[in-house]
Protein backbone atom coordinates (compact mmCIF):
# COMPACT_ATOMS: atom_id res chain seq x y z
CA UNK A 1 0.00 0.00 0.00
CA UNK A 2 1.13 3.59 -0.53
CA UNK A 3 3.20 5.26 2.15
CA UNK A 4 2.56 8.96 2.79
CA UNK A 5 4.82 11.34 4.67
CA UNK A 6 3.56 14.58 6.22
CA UNK A 7 5.34 17.03 3.93
CA UNK A 8 5.52 15.08 0.69
CA UNK A 9 3.81 11.99 -0.67
CA UNK A 10 6.11 9.04 -1.08
CA UNK A 11 5.35 5.73 -2.78
CA UNK A 12 7.31 2.54 -3.17
CA UNK A 13 8.14 1.58 -6.73
CA UNK A 14 5.88 -1.47 -6.42
CA UNK A 15 2.94 0.93 -5.89
CA UNK A 16 3.28 1.95 -9.54
CA UNK A 17 1.97 -1.46 -10.59
CA UNK A 18 -0.32 -2.23 -7.63
CA UNK A 19 -1.90 1.23 -7.09
CA UNK A 20 -0.97 3.20 -10.18
CA UNK A 21 -4.20 5.25 -10.14
CA UNK A 22 -3.43 6.47 -6.61
CA UNK A 23 0.18 7.30 -7.47
CA UNK A 24 -0.79 9.14 -10.67
CA UNK A 25 -3.59 11.03 -8.91
CA UNK A 26 -1.14 12.23 -6.26
CA UNK A 27 1.45 13.15 -8.91
CA UNK A 28 -1.09 15.21 -10.82
CA UNK A 29 -1.60 17.33 -7.67
CA UNK A 30 2.06 17.68 -6.67
CA UNK A 31 5.40 15.94 -7.16
CA UNK A 32 5.67 12.56 -5.44
CA UNK A 33 8.72 10.56 -4.50
CA UNK A 34 8.95 6.99 -5.76
CA UNK A 35 11.38 5.05 -3.59
CA UNK A 36 13.32 2.12 -5.00
CA UNK A 37 15.28 -0.63 -3.30
CA UNK A 38 17.74 -0.94 -6.17
CA UNK A 39 18.58 2.71 -6.73
CA UNK A 40 18.02 6.34 -6.07
CA UNK A 41 14.45 7.55 -5.51
CA UNK A 42 12.67 9.16 -8.44
CA UNK A 43 10.26 12.08 -8.52
CA UNK A 44 7.05 11.84 -10.53
CA UNK A 45 5.23 15.07 -11.43
CA UNK A 46 2.82 16.49 -13.98
CA UNK A 47 4.07 18.11 -17.17
CA UNK A 48 2.60 21.45 -16.05
CA UNK A 49 4.58 21.23 -12.78
CA UNK A 50 7.74 20.48 -14.76
CA UNK A 51 7.10 23.45 -17.10
CA UNK A 52 6.50 25.74 -14.12
CA UNK A 53 9.78 24.64 -12.51
CA UNK A 54 11.67 25.14 -15.77
CA UNK A 55 10.13 28.60 -16.19
CA UNK A 56 11.12 29.49 -12.64
CA UNK A 57 14.72 28.39 -13.34
CA UNK A 58 14.77 30.54 -16.50
CA UNK A 59 13.48 33.49 -14.48
CA UNK A 60 16.13 32.84 -11.83
CA UNK A 61 18.87 32.90 -14.48
CA UNK A 62 17.58 36.22 -15.83
CA UNK A 63 17.32 37.74 -12.34
CA UNK A 64 20.87 36.64 -11.55
CA UNK A 65 22.05 38.30 -14.77
CA UNK A 66 20.18 41.48 -13.80
CA UNK A 67 21.62 41.47 -10.30
CA UNK A 68 25.23 41.12 -11.47
CA UNK A 69 25.05 44.32 -13.49
CA UNK A 70 25.70 47.55 -11.64
CA UNK A 71 24.64 50.05 -14.32
CA UNK A 72 21.27 51.76 -14.05
CA UNK A 73 18.33 51.18 -11.78
CA UNK A 74 16.79 47.77 -11.19
CA UNK A 75 13.94 48.68 -13.56
CA UNK A 76 16.38 49.73 -16.29
CA UNK A 77 18.44 46.56 -15.93
CA UNK A 78 15.35 44.34 -15.96
CA UNK A 79 14.03 46.15 -19.05
CA UNK A 80 17.14 44.93 -20.88
CA UNK A 81 16.12 41.32 -20.14
CA UNK A 82 12.36 41.87 -20.39
CA UNK A 83 11.88 44.39 -23.24
CA UNK A 84 8.10 44.40 -22.79
CA UNK A 85 8.75 46.44 -19.61
CA UNK A 86 9.59 49.41 -21.87
CA UNK A 87 5.83 49.83 -22.42
CA UNK A 88 5.54 50.80 -18.74
CA UNK A 89 6.30 54.25 -17.37
CA UNK A 90 9.70 54.67 -15.67
CA UNK A 91 8.02 54.48 -12.26
CA UNK A 92 6.00 51.50 -13.46
CA UNK A 93 9.19 49.72 -14.52
CA UNK A 94 10.68 50.20 -11.05
CA UNK A 95 7.51 48.94 -9.35
CA UNK A 96 7.31 46.01 -11.76
CA UNK A 97 10.95 45.07 -11.16
CA UNK A 98 10.57 45.20 -7.39
CA UNK A 99 7.35 43.19 -7.38
CA UNK A 100 8.72 40.51 -9.72
CA UNK A 101 11.87 40.22 -7.61
CA UNK A 102 9.84 39.96 -4.40
CA UNK A 103 7.55 37.29 -5.89
CA UNK A 104 10.57 35.38 -7.21
CA UNK A 105 12.15 35.37 -3.75
CA UNK A 106 8.90 34.02 -2.30
CA UNK A 107 8.77 31.34 -5.02
CA UNK A 108 12.34 30.24 -4.38
CA UNK A 109 11.78 30.18 -0.61
CA UNK A 110 8.55 28.17 -0.77
CA UNK A 111 9.10 26.07 -3.89
CA UNK A 112 5.89 27.51 -5.34
CA UNK A 113 6.77 28.54 -8.90
CA UNK A 114 3.34 30.01 -9.58
CA UNK A 115 3.98 33.00 -7.30
CA UNK A 116 6.73 34.45 -9.49
CA UNK A 117 5.26 33.26 -12.78
CA UNK A 118 1.85 34.80 -12.03
CA UNK A 119 3.48 38.12 -11.10
CA UNK A 120 5.61 38.10 -14.26
CA UNK A 121 2.60 37.24 -16.44
CA UNK A 122 0.45 39.90 -14.79
CA UNK A 123 3.01 42.63 -15.44
CA UNK A 124 3.65 41.43 -19.01
CA UNK A 125 -0.10 41.52 -19.74
CA UNK A 126 -0.32 45.02 -18.22
CA UNK A 127 2.54 46.20 -20.45
CA UNK A 128 0.88 44.61 -23.48
CA UNK A 129 -2.41 46.36 -22.71
CA UNK A 130 -0.65 49.71 -22.30
CA UNK A 131 1.24 49.20 -25.55
CA UNK A 132 -2.10 48.52 -27.28
CA UNK A 133 -3.35 51.90 -26.05
CA UNK A 134 -5.66 50.66 -23.32
CA UNK A 135 -5.86 53.02 -20.38
CA UNK A 136 -5.21 56.15 -22.44
CA UNK A 137 -8.74 56.81 -23.67
CA UNK A 138 -11.05 58.67 -21.30
CA UNK A 139 -13.66 56.54 -19.59
CA UNK A 140 -17.26 57.55 -20.13
CA UNK A 141 -19.32 56.91 -17.03
CA UNK A 142 -23.09 56.72 -17.19
CA UNK A 143 -24.84 59.05 -14.76
CA UNK A 144 -28.10 57.16 -14.64
CA UNK A 145 -28.69 53.65 -13.43
CA UNK A 146 -30.45 51.70 -16.11
CA UNK A 147 -32.06 48.41 -15.11
CA UNK A 148 -31.53 45.45 -17.39
CA UNK A 149 -33.37 42.17 -17.72
CA UNK A 150 -32.02 39.06 -16.10
CA UNK A 151 -30.17 36.84 -18.53
Coordinates of N, CA and C in Angstrom, one line a residue, residues 40-120:
X40 N 18.4 5.0 -6.6 CA 18.0 6.3 -6.1 C 16.5 6.6 -6.3
X41 N 15.9 7.2 -5.4 CA 14.4 7.5 -5.5 C 14.2 8.4 -6.7
X42 N 13.1 8.3 -7.3 CA 12.7 9.2 -8.4 C 11.5 10.1 -8.0
X43 N 11.4 11.2 -8.8 CA 10.3 12.1 -8.5 C 9.3 12.1 -9.7
X44 N 8.1 11.9 -9.5 CA 7.0 11.8 -10.5 C 6.2 13.1 -10.4
X45 N 6.0 13.8 -11.5 CA 5.2 15.1 -11.4 C 4.5 15.3 -12.8
X46 N 3.6 16.2 -12.8 CA 2.8 16.5 -14.0 C 3.7 17.3 -14.9
X47 N 3.3 17.3 -16.2 CA 4.1 18.1 -17.2 C 3.9 19.6 -16.9
X48 N 2.8 20.0 -16.4 CA 2.6 21.4 -16.1 C 3.5 21.8 -14.9
X49 N 3.7 21.0 -13.9 CA 4.6 21.2 -12.8 C 6.0 21.3 -13.3
X50 N 6.4 20.5 -14.2 CA 7.7 20.5 -14.8 C 8.0 21.8 -15.5
X51 N 7.0 22.2 -16.4 CA 7.1 23.4 -17.1 C 7.2 24.6 -16.2
X52 N 6.4 24.6 -15.1 CA 6.5 25.7 -14.1 C 7.9 25.8 -13.5
X53 N 8.4 24.7 -13.1 CA 9.8 24.6 -12.5 C 10.8 25.1 -13.5
X54 N 10.7 24.7 -14.8 CA 11.7 25.1 -15.8 C 11.6 26.6 -16.0
X55 N 10.3 27.2 -16.0 CA 10.1 28.6 -16.2 C 10.7 29.4 -15.0
X56 N 10.6 28.8 -13.8 CA 11.1 29.5 -12.6 C 12.7 29.5 -12.7
X57 N 13.3 28.4 -13.2 CA 14.7 28.4 -13.3 C 15.2 29.4 -14.4
X58 N 14.4 29.5 -15.5 CA 14.8 30.5 -16.5 C 14.7 31.9 -15.9
X59 N 13.6 32.2 -15.1 CA 13.5 33.5 -14.5 C 14.6 33.7 -13.5
X60 N 15.0 32.7 -12.8 CA 16.1 32.8 -11.8 C 17.4 33.2 -12.6
X61 N 17.7 32.6 -13.7 CA 18.9 32.9 -14.5 C 18.8 34.4 -14.9
X62 N 17.7 34.8 -15.4 CA 17.6 36.2 -15.8 C 17.8 37.2 -14.7
X63 N 17.2 36.9 -13.5 CA 17.3 37.7 -12.3 C 18.8 37.8 -11.8
X64 N 19.5 36.7 -11.9 CA 20.9 36.6 -11.6 C 21.7 37.5 -12.5
X65 N 21.4 37.4 -13.8 CA 22.1 38.3 -14.8 C 21.8 39.8 -14.5
X66 N 20.5 40.1 -14.1 CA 20.2 41.5 -13.8 C 20.9 41.9 -12.5
X67 N 21.0 41.1 -11.6 CA 21.6 41.5 -10.3 C 23.1 41.6 -10.4
X68 N 23.8 41.0 -11.4 CA 25.2 41.1 -11.5 C 25.7 42.4 -12.2
X69 N 24.7 43.1 -12.8 CA 25.0 44.3 -13.5 C 24.9 45.5 -12.5
X70 N 25.7 46.4 -12.6 CA 25.7 47.6 -11.6 C 25.2 48.9 -12.3
X71 N 25.0 48.8 -13.6 CA 24.6 50.1 -14.3 C 23.1 50.2 -14.3
X72 N 22.7 51.4 -14.0 CA 21.3 51.8 -14.1 C 20.5 51.3 -12.9
X73 N 19.2 51.6 -12.9 CA 18.3 51.2 -11.8 C 17.9 49.7 -12.0
X74 N 17.3 49.1 -11.0 CA 16.8 47.8 -11.2 C 15.8 47.7 -12.4
X75 N 14.9 48.7 -12.5 CA 13.9 48.7 -13.6 C 14.6 48.8 -14.9
X76 N 15.7 49.6 -15.0 CA 16.4 49.7 -16.3 C 17.1 48.4 -16.7
X77 N 17.7 47.8 -15.7 CA 18.4 46.6 -15.9 C 17.5 45.4 -16.3
X78 N 16.3 45.4 -15.6 CA 15.4 44.3 -16.0 C 14.7 44.6 -17.3
X79 N 14.6 45.8 -17.7 CA 14.0 46.2 -19.1 C 14.9 45.6 -20.2
X80 N 16.2 45.5 -19.9 CA 17.1 44.9 -20.9 C 16.8 43.4 -21.1
X81 N 16.4 42.8 -20.0 CA 16.1 41.3 -20.1 C 14.7 41.1 -20.5
X82 N 13.8 42.0 -20.1 CA 12.4 41.9 -20.4 C 11.9 43.1 -21.2
X83 N 12.2 43.2 -22.5 CA 11.9 44.4 -23.2 C 10.4 44.9 -23.2
X84 N 9.5 44.0 -22.9 CA 8.1 44.4 -22.8 C 7.9 45.4 -21.7
X85 N 8.8 45.5 -20.7 CA 8.7 46.4 -19.6 C 8.9 47.9 -20.1
X86 N 9.4 48.1 -21.3 CA 9.6 49.4 -21.9 C 8.2 50.1 -22.2
X87 N 7.2 49.3 -22.2 CA 5.8 49.8 -22.4 C 5.3 50.5 -21.1
X88 N 5.9 50.2 -20.0 CA 5.5 50.8 -18.7 C 6.2 52.1 -18.6
X89 N 5.7 53.0 -17.7 CA 6.3 54.2 -17.4 C 7.6 54.0 -16.6
X90 N 8.5 54.9 -16.5 CA 9.7 54.7 -15.7 C 9.4 54.2 -14.2
X91 N 8.4 54.9 -13.6 CA 8.0 54.5 -12.3 C 7.4 53.1 -12.3
X92 N 6.6 52.8 -13.3 CA 6.0 51.5 -13.5 C 7.0 50.4 -13.6
X93 N 8.1 50.7 -14.4 CA 9.2 49.7 -14.5 C 9.9 49.4 -13.2
X94 N 10.1 50.4 -12.4 CA 10.7 50.2 -11.1 C 9.8 49.4 -10.1
X95 N 8.5 49.7 -10.2 CA 7.5 48.9 -9.3 C 7.4 47.5 -9.8
X96 N 7.4 47.3 -11.2 CA 7.3 46.0 -11.8 C 8.5 45.2 -11.4
X97 N 9.7 45.8 -11.5 CA 11.0 45.1 -11.2 C 11.0 44.6 -9.7
X98 N 10.6 45.5 -8.8 CA 10.6 45.2 -7.4 C 9.6 44.1 -7.1
X99 N 8.4 44.2 -7.7 CA 7.3 43.2 -7.4 C 7.7 41.8 -8.0
X100 N 8.3 41.8 -9.1 CA 8.7 40.5 -9.7 C 9.8 39.9 -8.9
X101 N 10.8 40.7 -8.4 CA 11.9 40.2 -7.6 C 11.3 39.7 -6.3
X102 N 10.4 40.4 -5.7 CA 9.8 40.0 -4.4 C 9.1 38.6 -4.6
X103 N 8.3 38.5 -5.6 CA 7.5 37.3 -5.9 C 8.5 36.1 -6.2
X104 N 9.6 36.4 -6.9 CA 10.6 35.4 -7.2 C 11.2 34.9 -5.9
X105 N 11.6 35.8 -5.0 CA 12.2 35.4 -3.8 C 11.2 34.5 -3.0
X106 N 9.9 34.8 -3.0 CA 8.9 34.0 -2.3 C 8.8 32.6 -3.0
X107 N 8.8 32.6 -4.3 CA 8.8 31.3 -5.0 C 10.0 30.5 -4.7
X108 N 11.1 31.0 -4.7 CA 12.3 30.2 -4.4 C 12.3 29.7 -2.9
X109 N 11.8 30.6 -2.0 CA 11.8 30.2 -0.6 C 10.7 29.1 -0.3
X110 N 9.6 29.1 -1.1 CA 8.6 28.2 -0.8 C 8.5 27.0 -1.8
X111 N 9.2 27.1 -2.9 CA 9.1 26.1 -3.9 C 7.8 26.2 -4.7
X112 N 7.2 27.3 -4.6 CA 5.9 27.5 -5.3 C 6.1 28.4 -6.6
X113 N 6.4 27.8 -7.7 CA 6.8 28.5 -8.9 C 5.7 29.5 -9.3
X114 N 4.4 29.2 -9.1 CA 3.3 30.0 -9.6 C 3.4 31.4 -9.0
X115 N 4.0 31.6 -7.9 CA 4.0 33.0 -7.3 C 4.7 34.0 -8.2
X116 N 5.9 33.6 -8.6 CA 6.7 34.5 -9.5 C 6.2 34.5 -10.9
X117 N 5.7 33.3 -11.4 CA 5.3 33.3 -12.8 C 4.0 34.1 -13.0
X118 N 3.1 34.0 -12.0 CA 1.8 34.8 -12.0 C 2.1 36.3 -12.0
X119 N 3.1 36.7 -11.2 CA 3.5 38.1 -11.1 C 4.1 38.6 -12.4
X120 N 5.0 37.8 -13.0 CA 5.6 38.1 -14.3 C 4.6 38.2 -15.4

